[in-house]
Coordinates of C-alpha atoms and ligand atoms in Angstrom, one line a residue:
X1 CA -52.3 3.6 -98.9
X2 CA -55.2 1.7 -96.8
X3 CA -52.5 0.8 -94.4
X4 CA -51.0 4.1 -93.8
X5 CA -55.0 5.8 -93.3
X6 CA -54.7 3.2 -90.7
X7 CA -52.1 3.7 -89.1
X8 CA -53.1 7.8 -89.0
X9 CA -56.0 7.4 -87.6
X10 CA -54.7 5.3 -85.0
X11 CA -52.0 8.3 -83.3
X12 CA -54.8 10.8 -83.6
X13 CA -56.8 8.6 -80.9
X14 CA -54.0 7.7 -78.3
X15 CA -52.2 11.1 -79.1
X16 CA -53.7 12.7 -76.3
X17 CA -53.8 9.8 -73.3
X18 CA -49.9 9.9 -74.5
X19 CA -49.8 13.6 -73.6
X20 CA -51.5 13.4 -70.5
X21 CA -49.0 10.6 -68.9
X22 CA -46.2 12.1 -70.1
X23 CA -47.5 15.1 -67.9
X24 CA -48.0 12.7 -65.0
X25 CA -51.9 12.9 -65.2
X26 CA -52.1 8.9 -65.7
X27 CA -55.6 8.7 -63.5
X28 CA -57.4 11.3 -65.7
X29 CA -56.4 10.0 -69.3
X30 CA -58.5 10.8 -72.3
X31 CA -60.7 13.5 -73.1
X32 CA -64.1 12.3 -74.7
X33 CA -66.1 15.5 -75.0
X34 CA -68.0 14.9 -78.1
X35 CA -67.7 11.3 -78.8
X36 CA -70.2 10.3 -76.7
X37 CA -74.0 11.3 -76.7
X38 CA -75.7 11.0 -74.1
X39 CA -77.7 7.5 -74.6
X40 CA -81.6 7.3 -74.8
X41 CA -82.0 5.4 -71.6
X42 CA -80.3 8.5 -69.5
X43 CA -82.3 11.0 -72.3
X44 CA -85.8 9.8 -70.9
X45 CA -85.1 10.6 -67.7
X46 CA -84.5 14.4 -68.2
X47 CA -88.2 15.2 -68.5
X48 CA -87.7 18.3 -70.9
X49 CA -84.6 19.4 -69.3
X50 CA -81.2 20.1 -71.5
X51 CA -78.5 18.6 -71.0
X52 CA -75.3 20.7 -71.2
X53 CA -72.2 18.3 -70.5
X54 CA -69.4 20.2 -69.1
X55 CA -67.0 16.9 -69.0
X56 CA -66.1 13.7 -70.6
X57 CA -63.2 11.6 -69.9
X58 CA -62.2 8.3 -70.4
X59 CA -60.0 6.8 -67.3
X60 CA -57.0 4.3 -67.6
X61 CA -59.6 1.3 -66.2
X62 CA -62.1 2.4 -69.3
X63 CA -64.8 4.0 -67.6
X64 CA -66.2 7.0 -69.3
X65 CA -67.2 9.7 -66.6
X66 CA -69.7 12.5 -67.8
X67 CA -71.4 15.1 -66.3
X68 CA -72.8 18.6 -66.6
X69 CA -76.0 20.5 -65.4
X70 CA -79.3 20.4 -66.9
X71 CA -81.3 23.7 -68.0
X72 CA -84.6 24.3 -67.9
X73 CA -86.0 24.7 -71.3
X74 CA -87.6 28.0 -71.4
X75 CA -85.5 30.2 -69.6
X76 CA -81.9 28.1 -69.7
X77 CA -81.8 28.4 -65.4
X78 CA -79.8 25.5 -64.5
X79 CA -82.0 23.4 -62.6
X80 CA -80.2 20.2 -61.6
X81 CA -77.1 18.5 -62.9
X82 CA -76.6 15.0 -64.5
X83 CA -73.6 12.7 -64.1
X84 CA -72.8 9.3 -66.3
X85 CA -70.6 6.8 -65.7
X86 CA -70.3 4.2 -68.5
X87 CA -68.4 0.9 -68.5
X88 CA -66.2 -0.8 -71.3
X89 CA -69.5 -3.3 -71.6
X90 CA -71.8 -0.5 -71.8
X91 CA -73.8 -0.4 -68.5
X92 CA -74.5 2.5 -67.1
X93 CA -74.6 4.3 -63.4
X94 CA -76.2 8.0 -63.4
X95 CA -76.7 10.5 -61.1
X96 CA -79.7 12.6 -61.6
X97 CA -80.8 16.0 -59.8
X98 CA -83.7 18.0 -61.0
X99 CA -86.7 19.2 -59.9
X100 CA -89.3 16.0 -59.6
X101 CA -86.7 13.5 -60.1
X102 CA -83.5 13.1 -57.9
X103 CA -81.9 9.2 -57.7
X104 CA -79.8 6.9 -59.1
X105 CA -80.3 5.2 -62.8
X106 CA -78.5 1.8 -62.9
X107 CA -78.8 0.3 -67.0
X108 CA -77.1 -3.2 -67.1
X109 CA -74.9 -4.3 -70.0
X110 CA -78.5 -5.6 -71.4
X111 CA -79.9 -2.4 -71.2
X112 CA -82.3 -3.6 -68.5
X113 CA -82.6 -0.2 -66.4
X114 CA -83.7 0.8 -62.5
X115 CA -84.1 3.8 -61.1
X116 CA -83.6 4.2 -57.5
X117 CA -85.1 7.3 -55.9
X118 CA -83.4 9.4 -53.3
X119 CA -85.5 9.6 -49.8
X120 CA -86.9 13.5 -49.7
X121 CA -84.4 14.9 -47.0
X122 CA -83.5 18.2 -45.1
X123 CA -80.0 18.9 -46.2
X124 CA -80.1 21.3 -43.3
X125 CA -80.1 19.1 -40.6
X126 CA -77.3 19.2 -38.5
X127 CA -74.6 16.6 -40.0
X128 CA -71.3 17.3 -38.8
X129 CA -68.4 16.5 -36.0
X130 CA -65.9 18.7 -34.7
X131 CA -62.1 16.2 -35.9
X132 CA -60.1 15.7 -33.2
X133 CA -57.0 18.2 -33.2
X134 CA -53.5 17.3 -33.2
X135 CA -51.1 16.5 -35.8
X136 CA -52.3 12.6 -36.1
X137 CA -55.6 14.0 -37.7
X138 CA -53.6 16.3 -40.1
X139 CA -50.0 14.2 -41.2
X140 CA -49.6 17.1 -44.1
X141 CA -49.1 19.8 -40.9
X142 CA -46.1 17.7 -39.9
X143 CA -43.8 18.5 -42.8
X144 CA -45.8 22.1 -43.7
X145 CA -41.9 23.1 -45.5
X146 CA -42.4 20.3 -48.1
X147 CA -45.9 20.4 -49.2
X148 CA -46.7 17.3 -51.1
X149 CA -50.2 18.3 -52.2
X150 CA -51.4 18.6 -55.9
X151 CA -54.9 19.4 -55.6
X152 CA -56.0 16.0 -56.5
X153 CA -57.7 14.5 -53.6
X154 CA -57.5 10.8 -53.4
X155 CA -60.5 8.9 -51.9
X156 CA -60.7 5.6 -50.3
X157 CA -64.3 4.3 -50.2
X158 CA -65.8 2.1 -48.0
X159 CA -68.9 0.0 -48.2
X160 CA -71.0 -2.4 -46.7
X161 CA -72.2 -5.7 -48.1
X162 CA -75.7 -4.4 -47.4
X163 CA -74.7 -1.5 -49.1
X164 CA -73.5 -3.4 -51.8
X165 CA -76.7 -5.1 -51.9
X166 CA -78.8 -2.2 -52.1
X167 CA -76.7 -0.7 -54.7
X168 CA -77.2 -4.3 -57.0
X169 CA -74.0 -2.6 -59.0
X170 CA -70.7 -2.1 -59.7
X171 CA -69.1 0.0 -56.9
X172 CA -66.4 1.2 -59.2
X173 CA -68.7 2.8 -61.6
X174 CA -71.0 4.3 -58.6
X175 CA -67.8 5.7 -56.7
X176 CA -66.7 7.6 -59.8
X177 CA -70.3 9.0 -59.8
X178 CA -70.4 10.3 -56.2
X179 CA -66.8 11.8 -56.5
X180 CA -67.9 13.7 -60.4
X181 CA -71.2 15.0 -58.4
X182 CA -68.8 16.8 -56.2
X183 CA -66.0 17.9 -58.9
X184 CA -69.2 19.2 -61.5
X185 CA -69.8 21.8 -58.0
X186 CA -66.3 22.6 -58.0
X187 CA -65.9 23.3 -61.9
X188 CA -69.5 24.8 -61.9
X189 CA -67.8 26.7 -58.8
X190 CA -65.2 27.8 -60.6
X191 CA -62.9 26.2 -58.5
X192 CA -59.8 25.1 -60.7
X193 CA -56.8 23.4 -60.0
X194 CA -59.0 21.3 -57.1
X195 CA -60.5 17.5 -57.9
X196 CA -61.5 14.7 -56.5
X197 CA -60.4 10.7 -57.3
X198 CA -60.4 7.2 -56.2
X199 CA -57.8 6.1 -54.5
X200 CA -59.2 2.3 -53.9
X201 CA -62.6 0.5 -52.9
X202 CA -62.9 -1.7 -49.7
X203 CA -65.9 -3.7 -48.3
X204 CA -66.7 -4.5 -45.2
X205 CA -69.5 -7.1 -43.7
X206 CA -70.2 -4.0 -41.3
X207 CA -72.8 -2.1 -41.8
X208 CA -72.1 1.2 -39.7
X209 CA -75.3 3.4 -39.0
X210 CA -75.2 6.7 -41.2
X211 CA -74.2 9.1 -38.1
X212 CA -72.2 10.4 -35.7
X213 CA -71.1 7.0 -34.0
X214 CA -70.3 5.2 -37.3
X215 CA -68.3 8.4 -39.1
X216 CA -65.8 8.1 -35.8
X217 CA -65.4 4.3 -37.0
X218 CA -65.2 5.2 -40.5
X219 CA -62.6 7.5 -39.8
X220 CA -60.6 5.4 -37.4
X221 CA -61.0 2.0 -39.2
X222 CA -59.3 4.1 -42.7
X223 CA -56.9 6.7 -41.3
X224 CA -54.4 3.9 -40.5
X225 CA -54.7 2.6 -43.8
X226 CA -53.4 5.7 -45.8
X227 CA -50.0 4.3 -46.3
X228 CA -51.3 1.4 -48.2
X229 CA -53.5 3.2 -50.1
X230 CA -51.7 6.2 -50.4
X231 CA -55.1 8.4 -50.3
X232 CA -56.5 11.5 -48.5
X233 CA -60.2 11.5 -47.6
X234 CA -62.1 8.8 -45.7
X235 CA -65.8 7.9 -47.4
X236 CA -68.2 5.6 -45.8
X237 CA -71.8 4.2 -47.8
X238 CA -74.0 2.2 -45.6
X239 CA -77.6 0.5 -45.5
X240 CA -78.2 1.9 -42.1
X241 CA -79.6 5.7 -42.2
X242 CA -80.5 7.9 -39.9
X243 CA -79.0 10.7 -41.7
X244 CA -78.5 10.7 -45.3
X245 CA -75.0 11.7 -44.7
X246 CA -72.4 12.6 -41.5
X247 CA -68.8 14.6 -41.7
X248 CA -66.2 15.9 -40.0
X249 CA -65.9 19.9 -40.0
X250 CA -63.5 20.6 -41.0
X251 CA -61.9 17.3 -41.6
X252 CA -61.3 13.9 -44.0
X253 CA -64.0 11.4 -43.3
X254 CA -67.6 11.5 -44.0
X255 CA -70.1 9.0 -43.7
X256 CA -72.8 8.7 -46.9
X257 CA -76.5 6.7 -47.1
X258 CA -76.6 4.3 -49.7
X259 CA -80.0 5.8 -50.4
X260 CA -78.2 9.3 -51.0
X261 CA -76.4 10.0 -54.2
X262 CA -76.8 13.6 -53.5
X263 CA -75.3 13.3 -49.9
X264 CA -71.6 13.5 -51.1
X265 CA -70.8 16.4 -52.3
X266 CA -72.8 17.9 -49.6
X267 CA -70.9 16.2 -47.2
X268 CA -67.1 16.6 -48.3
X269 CA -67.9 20.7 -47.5
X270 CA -68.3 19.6 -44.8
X271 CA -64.7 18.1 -44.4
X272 CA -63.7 21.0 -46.5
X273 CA -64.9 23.1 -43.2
X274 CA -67.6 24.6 -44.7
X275 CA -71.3 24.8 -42.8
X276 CA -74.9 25.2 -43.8
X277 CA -76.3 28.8 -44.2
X278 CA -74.8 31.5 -42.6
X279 CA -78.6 33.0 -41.5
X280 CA -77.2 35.9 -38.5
X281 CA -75.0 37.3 -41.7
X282 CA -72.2 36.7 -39.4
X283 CA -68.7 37.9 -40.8
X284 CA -67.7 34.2 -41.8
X285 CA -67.6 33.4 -46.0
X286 CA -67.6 29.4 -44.7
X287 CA -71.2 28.9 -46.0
X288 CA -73.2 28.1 -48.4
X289 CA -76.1 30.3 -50.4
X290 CA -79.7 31.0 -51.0
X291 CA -81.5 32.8 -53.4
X292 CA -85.0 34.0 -52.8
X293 CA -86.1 32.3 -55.5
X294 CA -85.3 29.1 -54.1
X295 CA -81.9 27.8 -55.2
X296 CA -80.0 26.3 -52.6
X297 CA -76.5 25.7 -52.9
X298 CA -74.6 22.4 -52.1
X299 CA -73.9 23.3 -48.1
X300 CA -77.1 25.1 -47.9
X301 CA -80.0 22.5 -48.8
X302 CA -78.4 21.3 -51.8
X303 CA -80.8 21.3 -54.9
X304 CA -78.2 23.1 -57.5
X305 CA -75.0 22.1 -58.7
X306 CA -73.1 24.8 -57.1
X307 CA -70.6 25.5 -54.4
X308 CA -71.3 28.9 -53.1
X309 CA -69.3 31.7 -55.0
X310 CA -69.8 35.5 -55.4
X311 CA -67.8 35.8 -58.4
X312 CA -70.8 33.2 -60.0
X313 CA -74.2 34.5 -61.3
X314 CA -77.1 32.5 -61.3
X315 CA -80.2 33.9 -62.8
X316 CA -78.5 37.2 -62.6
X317 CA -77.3 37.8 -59.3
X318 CA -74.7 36.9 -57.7
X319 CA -74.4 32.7 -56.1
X320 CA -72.6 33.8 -53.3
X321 CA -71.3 37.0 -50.5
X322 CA -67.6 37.9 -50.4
X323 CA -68.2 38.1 -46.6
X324 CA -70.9 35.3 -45.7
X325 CA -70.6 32.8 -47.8
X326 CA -67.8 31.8 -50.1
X327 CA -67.2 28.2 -50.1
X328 CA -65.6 28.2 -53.2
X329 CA -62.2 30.5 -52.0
X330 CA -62.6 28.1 -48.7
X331 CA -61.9 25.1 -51.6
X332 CA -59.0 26.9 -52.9
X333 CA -57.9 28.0 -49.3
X334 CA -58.1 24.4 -48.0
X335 CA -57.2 22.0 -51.1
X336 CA -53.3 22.3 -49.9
X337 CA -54.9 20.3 -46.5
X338 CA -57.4 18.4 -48.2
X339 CA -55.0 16.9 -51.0
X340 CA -52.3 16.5 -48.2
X341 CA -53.4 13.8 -46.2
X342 CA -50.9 11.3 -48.0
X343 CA -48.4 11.9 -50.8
X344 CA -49.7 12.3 -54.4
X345 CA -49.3 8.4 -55.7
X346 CA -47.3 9.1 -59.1
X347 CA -48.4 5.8 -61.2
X348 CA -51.4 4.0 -62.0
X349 CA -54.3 2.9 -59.8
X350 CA -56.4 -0.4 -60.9
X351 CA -59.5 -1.0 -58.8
X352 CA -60.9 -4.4 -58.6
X353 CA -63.4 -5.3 -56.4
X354 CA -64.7 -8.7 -56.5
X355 CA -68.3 -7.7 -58.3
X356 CA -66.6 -8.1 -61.9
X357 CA -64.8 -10.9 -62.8
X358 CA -61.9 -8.6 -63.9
X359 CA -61.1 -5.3 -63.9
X360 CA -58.5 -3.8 -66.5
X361 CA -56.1 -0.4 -66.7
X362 CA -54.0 0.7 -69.3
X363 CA -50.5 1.1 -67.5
X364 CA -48.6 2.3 -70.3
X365 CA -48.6 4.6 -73.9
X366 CA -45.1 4.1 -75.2
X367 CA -44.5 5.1 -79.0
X368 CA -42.3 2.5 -80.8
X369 CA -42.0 -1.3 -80.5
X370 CA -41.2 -1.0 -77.2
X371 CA -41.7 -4.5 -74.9
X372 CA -43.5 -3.4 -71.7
X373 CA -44.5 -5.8 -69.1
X374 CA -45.1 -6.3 -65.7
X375 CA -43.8 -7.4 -62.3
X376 CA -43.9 -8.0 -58.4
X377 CA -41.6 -5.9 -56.3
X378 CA -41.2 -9.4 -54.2
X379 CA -41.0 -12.9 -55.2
X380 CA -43.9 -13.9 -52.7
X381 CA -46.3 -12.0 -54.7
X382 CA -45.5 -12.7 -58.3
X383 CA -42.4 -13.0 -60.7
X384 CA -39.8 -10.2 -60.5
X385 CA -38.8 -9.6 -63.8
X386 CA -39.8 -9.6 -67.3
X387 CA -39.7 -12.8 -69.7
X388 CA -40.3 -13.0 -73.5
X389 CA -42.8 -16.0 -72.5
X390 CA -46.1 -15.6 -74.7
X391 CA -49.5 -16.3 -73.2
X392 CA -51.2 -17.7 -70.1
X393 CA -51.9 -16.6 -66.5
X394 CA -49.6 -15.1 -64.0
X395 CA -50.3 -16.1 -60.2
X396 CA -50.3 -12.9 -58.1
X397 CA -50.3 -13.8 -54.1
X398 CA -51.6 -11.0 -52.1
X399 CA -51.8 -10.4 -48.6
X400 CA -55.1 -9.1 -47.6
X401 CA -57.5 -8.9 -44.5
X402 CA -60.6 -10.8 -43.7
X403 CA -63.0 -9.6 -41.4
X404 CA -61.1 -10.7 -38.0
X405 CA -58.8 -8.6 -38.9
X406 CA -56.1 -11.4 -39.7
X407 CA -54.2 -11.1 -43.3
X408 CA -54.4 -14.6 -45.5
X409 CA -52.4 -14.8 -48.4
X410 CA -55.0 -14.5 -51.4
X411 CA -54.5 -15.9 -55.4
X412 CA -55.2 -13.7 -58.5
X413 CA -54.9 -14.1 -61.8
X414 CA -52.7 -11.4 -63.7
X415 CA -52.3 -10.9 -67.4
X416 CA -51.3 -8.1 -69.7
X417 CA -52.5 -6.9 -72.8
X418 CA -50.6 -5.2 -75.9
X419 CA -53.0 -3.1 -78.1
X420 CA -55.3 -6.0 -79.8
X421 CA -52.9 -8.6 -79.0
X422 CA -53.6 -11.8 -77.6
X423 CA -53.4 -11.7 -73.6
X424 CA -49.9 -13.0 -72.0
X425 CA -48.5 -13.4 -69.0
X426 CA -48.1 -10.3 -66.5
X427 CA -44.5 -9.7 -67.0
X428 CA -44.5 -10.9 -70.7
X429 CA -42.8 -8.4 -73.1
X430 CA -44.2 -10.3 -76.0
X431 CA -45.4 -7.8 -79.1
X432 CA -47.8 -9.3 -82.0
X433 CA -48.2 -6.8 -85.0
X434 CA -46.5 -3.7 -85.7
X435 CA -49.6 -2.1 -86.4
X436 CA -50.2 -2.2 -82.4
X437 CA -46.9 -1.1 -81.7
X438 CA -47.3 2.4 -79.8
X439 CA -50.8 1.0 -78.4
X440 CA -51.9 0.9 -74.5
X441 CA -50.8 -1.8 -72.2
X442 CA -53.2 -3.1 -70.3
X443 CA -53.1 -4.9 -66.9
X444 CA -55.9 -7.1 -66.4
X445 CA -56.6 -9.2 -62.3
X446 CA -59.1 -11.2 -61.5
X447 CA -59.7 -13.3 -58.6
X448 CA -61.3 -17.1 -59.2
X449 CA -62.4 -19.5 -56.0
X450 CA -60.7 -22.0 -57.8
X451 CA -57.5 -20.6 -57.2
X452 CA -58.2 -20.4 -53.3
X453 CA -59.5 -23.6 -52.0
X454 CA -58.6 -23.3 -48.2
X455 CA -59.4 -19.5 -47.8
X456 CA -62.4 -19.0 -45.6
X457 CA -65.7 -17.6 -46.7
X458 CA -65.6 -13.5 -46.6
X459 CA -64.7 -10.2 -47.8
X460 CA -60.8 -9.7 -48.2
X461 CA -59.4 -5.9 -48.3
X462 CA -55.9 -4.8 -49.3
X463 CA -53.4 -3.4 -52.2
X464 CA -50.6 -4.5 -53.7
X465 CA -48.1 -3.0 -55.6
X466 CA -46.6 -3.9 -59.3
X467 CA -44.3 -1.7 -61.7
X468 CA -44.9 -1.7 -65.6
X469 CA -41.2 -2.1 -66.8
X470 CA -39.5 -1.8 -70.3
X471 CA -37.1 -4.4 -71.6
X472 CA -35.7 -1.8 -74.3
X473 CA -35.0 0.9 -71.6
X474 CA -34.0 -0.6 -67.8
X475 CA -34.5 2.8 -66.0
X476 CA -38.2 3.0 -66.8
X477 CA -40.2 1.9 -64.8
X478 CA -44.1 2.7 -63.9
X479 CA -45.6 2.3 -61.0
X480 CA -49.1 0.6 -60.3
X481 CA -51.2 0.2 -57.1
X482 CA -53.6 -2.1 -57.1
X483 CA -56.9 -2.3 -54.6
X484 CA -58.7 -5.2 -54.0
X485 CA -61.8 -6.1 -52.5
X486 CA -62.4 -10.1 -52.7
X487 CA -65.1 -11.9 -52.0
X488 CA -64.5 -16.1 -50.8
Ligands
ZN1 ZN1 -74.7 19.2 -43.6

């Protein structure tokens, strides 16, 4: 009887990632909603201010991503919006927007916390660059028959090792952040069927000035990389700020202060091609909104947690005009172009970027005893096909780029994961128990010195890709795309 509570208890967790991969949603996995109250260390930073959470999810790489908007006690106005992203140790990166308080919380895995302030800054400055025309910009408007858009746009994220430094966390967790400020607008928005993810991580030793000149170099130095990647929109965070933020209107790149948390979302409008506030009333719903009493929406000064939307009241009137300004049918009108850039990637993304000693992600959910591994699509990367060999360390040889530009072959360590089983090789189908039969896969890279004694000091960027196969079923196969960011 114990056994079989057991056993119950365990489908009614992994019942629903099992749903959403079998619908082809691998990157957005399990719902959370509910299971996970918000701690005390993000609590104390409200100031009086409720917090409504509006999502929860758990991704394949076991990040939990909340957000939702915080009310005002009295009257329930929304004032500012929260966002939390929580890792498998614990520690914590949050967002935080509301009046007297706007910055970044960072809690370690100790529970040692820091909040970082965002500058005061005029969201209204001018921010943007016209993109270049011409079908090189816009690779979707070359095959406009076959539209290969979903509405999920992928980002690639860029930052600096001063950046990095400033930050002083992981750049996983914080990306995830910036791109759930953004998607809370859009569902706040009521903008469905339109969000944003991460497509990969890369660093750079560069640190690009916040403005006009660095977003063309953001833009050139990660438009050329969207076949490796396989991602849409272009994001730059950098030390260097004369602007909290820069983008291309309309268009895929934007560059993003360090200092800024709040900059994003503001910023991909931008790209979305929408501009400040329309103040002539000109017949153009590209805009963002004011109220008189002082709410400003994303495009338009930015202090709630709202794209502009007629159809949206907020404190009883109307977030928005039909005619001059209606950002969020400009999201819906545009998410075709902005989800477009590249091909959706159908498979699981693992980000590892050399800040943790590994990162994980659960590649597969298959009911039954089934013997899932891993391999290389080439022999120069890694083994080929699956073994029954039990545990160890699999060498994965990738080729990525330093900062001259040259690509070095690089050593990781890859091993895979069955449910509570002991780790094994990457392309081990070894299974343990049948009580974890039906349990995640996981893969799990890391990168050690060690394993790398003549590569020269430095950041390396790149991907590589691995498929998840099944030794019960030869014509399954998963795909998985791996980014890396290494630091020698
Ligand atoms: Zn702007």
């Amino acid at each position: 009887m114990k056994n079989a509570g057991r056993r119950k208890a365990k489908t009614a967790v992994w019942v629903t990632p099992l749903l959403l991969l079998l619908a082809g949603c691998a990157q957005d996995a399990e719902s959370i909603m509910g299971k996970s109250p918000l701690g005390a260390t993000v609590a104390q930073e409200l100031g009086g201010y409720r917090f409504h959470n509006t999502n929860s999810l758990r991704n394949v790489q076991g990040y939990a991503i909340e957000s939702g908007n915080l009310a005002e006690p009295l009257k329930g106005r929304i004032d500012g919006s929260l966002v939390v992203v929580t890792d498998k140790d614990g520690a914590i990166t949050a967002i935080i927007d509301r009046p007297g308080r706007r910055g970044a919380l960072f809690v370690d895995k100790t529970g040692s916390r820091r909040f970082v302030e965002e500058p005061a800054y005029d969201y209204l400055k001018a921010d943007t660059l016209k993109e270049r025309a011409g079908p090189a910009q816009v690779p979707g408007a070359d095959k406009p028959d076959k539209p290969d858009n979903d509405g999920q746009i992928d980002a690639l994220m860029l930052f600096s090792t001063k950046a990095l430094a400033v930050l002083n966390a992981d750049p996983v967790a914080f990306a995830l952040a910036q791109l759930e400020t953004s998607n809370l607008g859009l569902r706040n928005s009521q903008v469905g069927g339109v969000s944003l993810r991460l497509a990969g991580v890369r660093v750079t030793e560069t640190d690009l000035p916040v403005d006009g000149t660095g977003l063309v170099k953001v833009r050139d130095m990660l438009t050329p990389l969207r076949p490796v990647y396989k991602h849409d929109i272009n994001v730059g965070y950098f030390d260097n700020s004369p602007y909290g933020g820069m983008a291309y209107v309309p268009g895929s790149a934007s560059v993003n202060s360090i200092h800024h948390p709040l900059a994003f979302r503001h910023e991909v409008g931008h790209n979305v091609g929408g501009n400040h506030c329309n103040e002539t009333g000109a017949d153009n719903y590209r805009f963002g909104y004011q109220t008189s009493g002082g709410a400003h929406t994303m495009l338009c000064g930015n202090n709630i947690p709202y794209y502009s939307n007629p159809q949206v009241t907020y404190g009883g009137r109307p977030l928005g005009n039909a005619r001059t300004a209606d950002m969020a049918r400009l999201w819906r009108e545009e998410a075709g172009r902005m989800s477009g850039y590249s091909p959706a990637f159908e498979g699981t993304r693992l980000i590892y970027v050399s800040t943790q000693p590994e990162s994980s992600a659960i590649v597969a959910f298959i009911p039954g005893r089934s013997r899932i591994g891993v391999v290389a699509l080439s022999s120069e990367v890694g083994p080929t096909s699956l073994t029954y060999g039990g545990p160890g360390v699999t060498t994965l040889t990738a080729k990525l780029t330093g900062k001259d530009g040259v690509a070095r072959s690089v050593n990781l360590r890859a091993m895979r994961q069955n449910s509570g089983c002991p780790r094994t090789t990457m392309n081990s189908t070894l299974v343990c128990h049948p009580d974890f039969d039906g349990g995640p896969v996981q893969l799990i890279i890391g990168y050690s010195a060690l394993d790398n004694p003549e590569l020269p000091p430095g950041w390396y960027n790149g991907t590589v890709t691995l498929e998840a196969r099944n030794d019960s079923d030869p014509n399954w196969r998963a795909p998985i795309l791996v980014s890396l960011a290494v630091l020698r």
